[in-house]
Amino acid sequence: MDHLVCFLPGTLALGAHNGLPADHMDLAKELMQTCYQMYVQMETGLSPEIVHFIMHQDSTRDIDVKPADRHNLLRPETVESLFYLYRFTKDPKYQDWGWEILQNFNKYTKVSSGGYTSINNVRDPDYPSPRDKMESFFLGETLKYLYLLFSEDLDLISLDKYVFNTEAHPLPIWPSTE
């Protein structure tokens, strides 16, 4: 499962909020748990780009990561979904999960001279191998969704008045003319 899939819990929650069957929210919560586990099962607490599910009953781990997939690019998809699930459920565990992720970004990817960097190895907390590269989506999406997740103003960019595009830009929802 690619980290990019972790946008889906938020999309499912948004659909359920707007009238799709309630089981969409149930699936959103379950998939959100899977995305969260992609973080907490890594030694740095940061998700790799891709995980493989371990289906053997005698395994002590749920997921495995191949060496070529151990990097973290500071992607927004998981925190985006945490934002949506928190807004719709008000369950503080989604804020707690986001806080853990933010703390691990600070611990393993923050650069002393300013900014953040992608890392090559989420499995090595002693030397995660910084890449000296910060993608623009970290500032434009990841940190924006974290800010909104932690905002006390739940109407800040109301999800009944705005929709976010794939680059986290809020667009107004215009009333129907019918």
mmCIF file of C-alpha atoms in Angstrom:
data_model
loop_
_atom_site.group_PDB
_atom_site.id
_atom_site.type_symbol
_atom_site.label_atom_id
_atom_site.label_comp_id
_atom_site.label_asym_id
_atom_site.label_seq_id
_atom_site.Cartn_x
_atom_site.Cartn_y
_atom_site.Cartn_z
ATOM 1 C CA MET A 1 0.000 0.000 0.000
ATOM 2 C CA ASP A 2 1.423 3.353 -1.030
ATOM 3 C CA HIS A 3 1.289 6.279 1.393
ATOM 4 C CA LEU A 4 -0.580 8.141 -1.347
ATOM 5 C CA VAL A 5 -3.615 5.904 -0.656
ATOM 6 C CA CYS A 6 -3.978 7.563 2.742
ATOM 7 C CA PHE A 7 -6.011 10.394 1.171
ATOM 8 C CA LEU A 8 -8.898 7.915 0.931
ATOM 9 C CA PRO A 9 -10.088 7.935 4.582
ATOM 10 C CA GLY A 10 -10.677 11.680 4.269
ATOM 11 C CA THR A 11 -12.513 11.283 0.971
ATOM 12 C CA LEU A 12 -14.729 8.533 2.394
ATOM 13 C CA ALA A 13 -15.463 10.635 5.493
ATOM 14 C CA LEU A 14 -16.319 13.634 3.320
ATOM 15 C CA GLY A 15 -18.700 11.460 1.299
ATOM 16 C CA ALA A 16 -20.404 10.141 4.424
ATOM 17 C CA HIS A 17 -20.729 13.703 5.745
ATOM 18 C CA ASN A 18 -22.450 14.682 2.509
ATOM 19 C CA GLY A 19 -25.035 11.923 2.441
ATOM 20 C CA LEU A 20 -23.335 8.763 1.222
ATOM 21 C CA PRO A 21 -24.045 5.609 3.257
ATOM 22 C CA ALA A 22 -22.792 5.547 6.849
ATOM 23 C CA ASP A 23 -20.593 2.550 6.129
ATOM 24 C CA HIS A 24 -18.334 4.942 4.201
ATOM 25 C CA MET A 25 -17.433 6.500 7.552
ATOM 26 C CA ASP A 26 -16.833 3.067 9.076
ATOM 27 C CA LEU A 27 -14.460 2.205 6.238
ATOM 28 C CA ALA A 28 -12.787 5.632 6.572
ATOM 29 C CA LYS A 29 -12.047 4.965 10.249
ATOM 30 C CA GLU A 30 -10.674 1.497 9.563
ATOM 31 C CA LEU A 31 -8.463 2.681 6.715
ATOM 32 C CA MET A 32 -7.299 5.619 8.851
ATOM 33 C CA GLN A 33 -6.136 3.120 11.463
ATOM 34 C CA THR A 34 -4.138 1.322 8.765
ATOM 35 C CA CYS A 35 -2.517 4.570 7.625
ATOM 36 C CA TYR A 36 -1.669 5.430 11.225
ATOM 37 C CA GLN A 37 -0.074 2.009 11.680
ATOM 38 C CA MET A 38 2.175 2.763 8.711
ATOM 39 C CA TYR A 39 3.691 5.415 10.994
ATOM 40 C CA VAL A 40 3.702 3.827 14.439
ATOM 41 C CA GLN A 41 5.159 0.522 13.308
ATOM 42 C CA MET A 42 8.282 2.273 12.002
ATOM 43 C CA GLU A 43 11.206 2.964 14.316
ATOM 44 C CA THR A 44 11.111 6.704 13.573
ATOM 45 C CA GLY A 45 7.322 6.930 13.820
ATOM 46 C CA LEU A 46 7.269 8.142 10.193
ATOM 47 C CA SER A 47 5.627 6.290 7.340
ATOM 48 C CA PRO A 48 7.600 4.812 4.478
ATOM 49 C CA GLU A 49 6.501 5.435 0.914
ATOM 50 C CA ILE A 50 5.182 1.870 0.481
ATOM 51 C CA VAL A 51 4.371 -0.978 2.878
ATOM 52 C CA HIS A 52 3.556 -4.608 2.215
ATOM 53 C CA PHE A 53 1.048 -6.397 4.422
ATOM 54 C CA ILE A 54 2.275 -9.532 6.129
ATOM 55 C CA MET A 55 -0.436 -12.158 5.990
ATOM 56 C CA HIS A 56 1.407 -14.967 7.847
ATOM 57 C CA GLN A 57 -0.301 -15.815 11.118
ATOM 58 C CA ASP A 58 2.980 -16.450 12.947
ATOM 59 C CA SER A 59 4.393 -13.002 12.106
ATOM 60 C CA THR A 60 5.057 -10.506 14.893
ATOM 61 C CA ARG A 61 4.564 -7.514 12.536
ATOM 62 C CA ASP A 62 1.659 -6.468 10.338
ATOM 63 C CA ILE A 63 3.690 -4.706 7.679
ATOM 64 C CA ASP A 64 7.028 -5.005 5.951
ATOM 65 C CA VAL A 65 9.006 -2.389 4.071
ATOM 66 C CA LYS A 66 11.405 -3.144 1.256
ATOM 67 C CA PRO A 67 14.710 -1.219 1.365
ATOM 68 C CA ALA A 68 13.867 0.864 -1.726
ATOM 69 C CA ASP A 69 10.601 2.035 -0.097
ATOM 70 C CA ARG A 70 11.918 3.156 3.300
ATOM 71 C CA HIS A 71 11.978 6.858 2.480
ATOM 72 C CA ASN A 72 9.618 9.518 3.783
ATOM 73 C CA LEU A 73 8.901 12.525 1.582
ATOM 74 C CA LEU A 74 6.911 14.523 4.194
ATOM 75 C CA ARG A 75 3.678 13.685 2.372
ATOM 76 C CA PRO A 76 0.316 15.213 3.373
ATOM 77 C CA GLU A 77 -2.173 12.400 2.699
ATOM 78 C CA THR A 78 -2.354 10.917 6.199
ATOM 79 C CA VAL A 79 -2.615 14.245 8.012
ATOM 80 C CA GLU A 80 -5.203 15.374 5.460
ATOM 81 C CA SER A 81 -7.358 12.400 6.380
ATOM 82 C CA LEU A 82 -6.736 12.964 10.094
ATOM 83 C CA PHE A 83 -8.055 16.511 9.620
ATOM 84 C CA TYR A 84 -11.247 15.306 7.913
ATOM 85 C CA LEU A 85 -11.897 12.556 10.431
ATOM 86 C CA TYR A 86 -11.355 14.893 13.359
ATOM 87 C CA ARG A 87 -13.655 17.543 11.894
ATOM 88 C CA PHE A 88 -16.457 15.047 11.274
ATOM 89 C CA THR A 89 -16.154 12.839 14.378
ATOM 90 C CA LYS A 90 -14.632 15.263 16.932
ATOM 91 C CA ASP A 91 -12.668 12.251 18.213
ATOM 92 C CA PRO A 92 -9.479 13.680 19.785
ATOM 93 C CA LYS A 93 -7.486 10.558 18.916
ATOM 94 C CA TYR A 94 -7.090 11.965 15.408
ATOM 95 C CA GLN A 95 -5.467 15.088 16.856
ATOM 96 C CA ASP A 96 -3.303 12.882 19.069
ATOM 97 C CA TRP A 97 -2.155 10.867 16.055
ATOM 98 C CA GLY A 98 -1.399 14.065 14.151
ATOM 99 C CA TRP A 99 0.563 15.391 17.112
ATOM 100 C CA GLU A 100 2.672 12.209 17.200
ATOM 101 C CA ILE A 101 3.394 12.556 13.486
ATOM 102 C CA LEU A 102 4.325 16.242 13.882
ATOM 103 C CA GLN A 103 6.634 15.415 16.803
ATOM 104 C CA ASN A 104 8.381 12.774 14.694
ATOM 105 C CA PHE A 105 8.719 15.183 11.766
ATOM 106 C CA ASN A 106 10.378 17.565 14.222
ATOM 107 C CA LYS A 107 12.624 14.872 15.662
ATOM 108 C CA TYR A 108 13.803 13.190 12.464
ATOM 109 C CA THR A 109 13.344 15.642 9.591
ATOM 110 C CA LYS A 110 13.780 19.157 10.992
ATOM 111 C CA VAL A 111 16.930 20.886 9.792
ATOM 112 C CA SER A 112 18.840 22.960 12.368
ATOM 113 C CA SER A 113 19.402 25.813 9.893
ATOM 114 C CA GLY A 114 15.684 25.964 9.071
ATOM 115 C CA GLY A 115 13.136 23.874 7.220
ATOM 116 C CA TYR A 116 12.670 20.142 6.966
ATOM 117 C CA THR A 117 14.085 17.387 4.797
ATOM 118 C CA SER A 118 12.913 14.118 3.353
ATOM 119 C CA ILE A 119 14.681 11.086 4.794
ATOM 120 C CA ASN A 120 15.885 7.866 3.187
ATOM 121 C CA ASN A 121 15.263 5.402 6.019
ATOM 122 C CA VAL A 122 12.297 5.447 8.392
ATOM 123 C CA ARG A 123 13.565 2.197 9.929
ATOM 124 C CA ASP A 124 16.761 3.761 11.336
ATOM 125 C CA PRO A 125 16.149 6.263 14.145
ATOM 126 C CA ASP A 126 19.883 6.706 14.736
ATOM 127 C CA TYR A 127 20.596 7.860 11.199
ATOM 128 C CA PRO A 128 17.496 8.238 9.014
ATOM 129 C CA SER A 129 19.747 9.545 6.225
ATOM 130 C CA PRO A 130 18.503 13.046 5.428
ATOM 131 C CA ARG A 131 18.108 13.866 1.730
ATOM 132 C CA ASP A 132 18.583 17.653 1.887
ATOM 133 C CA LYS A 133 15.319 18.131 0.006
ATOM 134 C CA MET A 134 11.954 19.454 1.135
ATOM 135 C CA GLU A 135 9.091 19.086 -1.318
ATOM 136 C CA SER A 136 6.852 22.151 -1.640
ATOM 137 C CA PHE A 137 3.798 20.095 -0.654
ATOM 138 C CA PHE A 138 5.177 19.874 2.885
ATOM 139 C CA LEU A 139 4.594 23.596 3.367
ATOM 140 C CA GLY A 140 1.556 23.923 1.111
ATOM 141 C CA GLU A 141 -0.334 20.821 2.239
ATOM 142 C CA THR A 142 1.150 18.833 5.145
ATOM 143 C CA LEU A 143 1.628 21.786 7.484
ATOM 144 C CA LYS A 144 -1.659 23.388 6.382
ATOM 145 C CA TYR A 145 -3.606 20.246 7.297
ATOM 146 C CA LEU A 146 -1.745 19.958 10.612
ATOM 147 C CA TYR A 147 -2.594 23.594 11.388
ATOM 148 C CA LEU A 148 -6.263 22.978 10.625
ATOM 149 C CA LEU A 149 -6.244 19.707 12.598
ATOM 150 C CA PHE A 150 -5.041 21.524 15.710
ATOM 151 C CA SER A 151 -7.148 24.677 15.276
ATOM 152 C CA GLU A 152 -9.649 25.286 18.061
ATOM 153 C CA ASP A 153 -11.910 27.035 15.531
ATOM 154 C CA LEU A 154 -13.762 24.146 13.909
ATOM 155 C CA ASP A 155 -15.345 26.565 11.436
ATOM 156 C CA LEU A 156 -11.970 27.734 10.158
ATOM 157 C CA ILE A 157 -12.409 26.810 6.494
ATOM 158 C CA SER A 158 -15.757 25.110 7.115
ATOM 159 C CA LEU A 159 -16.149 21.842 5.246
ATOM 160 C CA ASP A 160 -19.762 22.785 4.561
ATOM 161 C CA LYS A 161 -18.652 25.963 2.759
ATOM 162 C CA TYR A 162 -15.343 24.910 1.152
ATOM 163 C CA VAL A 163 -13.844 21.898 -0.552
ATOM 164 C CA PHE A 164 -10.112 21.297 -0.839
ATOM 165 C CA ASN A 165 -8.623 20.424 -4.201
ATOM 166 C CA THR A 166 -5.802 17.871 -4.485
ATOM 167 C CA GLU A 167 -3.234 20.563 -3.659
ATOM 168 C CA ALA A 168 -5.025 21.626 -0.433
ATOM 169 C CA HIS A 169 -6.409 24.860 -1.869
ATOM 170 C CA PRO A 170 -9.844 25.650 -0.383
ATOM 171 C CA LEU A 171 -12.454 26.394 -3.024
ATOM 172 C CA PRO A 172 -15.880 27.812 -2.123
ATOM 173 C CA ILE A 173 -18.939 25.625 -2.543
ATOM 174 C CA TRP A 174 -21.480 27.708 -4.399
ATOM 175 C CA PRO A 175 -25.177 27.264 -3.594
ATOM 176 C CA SER A 176 -27.153 25.320 -6.148
ATOM 177 C CA THR A 177 -29.098 27.499 -8.578
ATOM 178 C CA GLU A 178 -31.842 24.901 -8.987
#
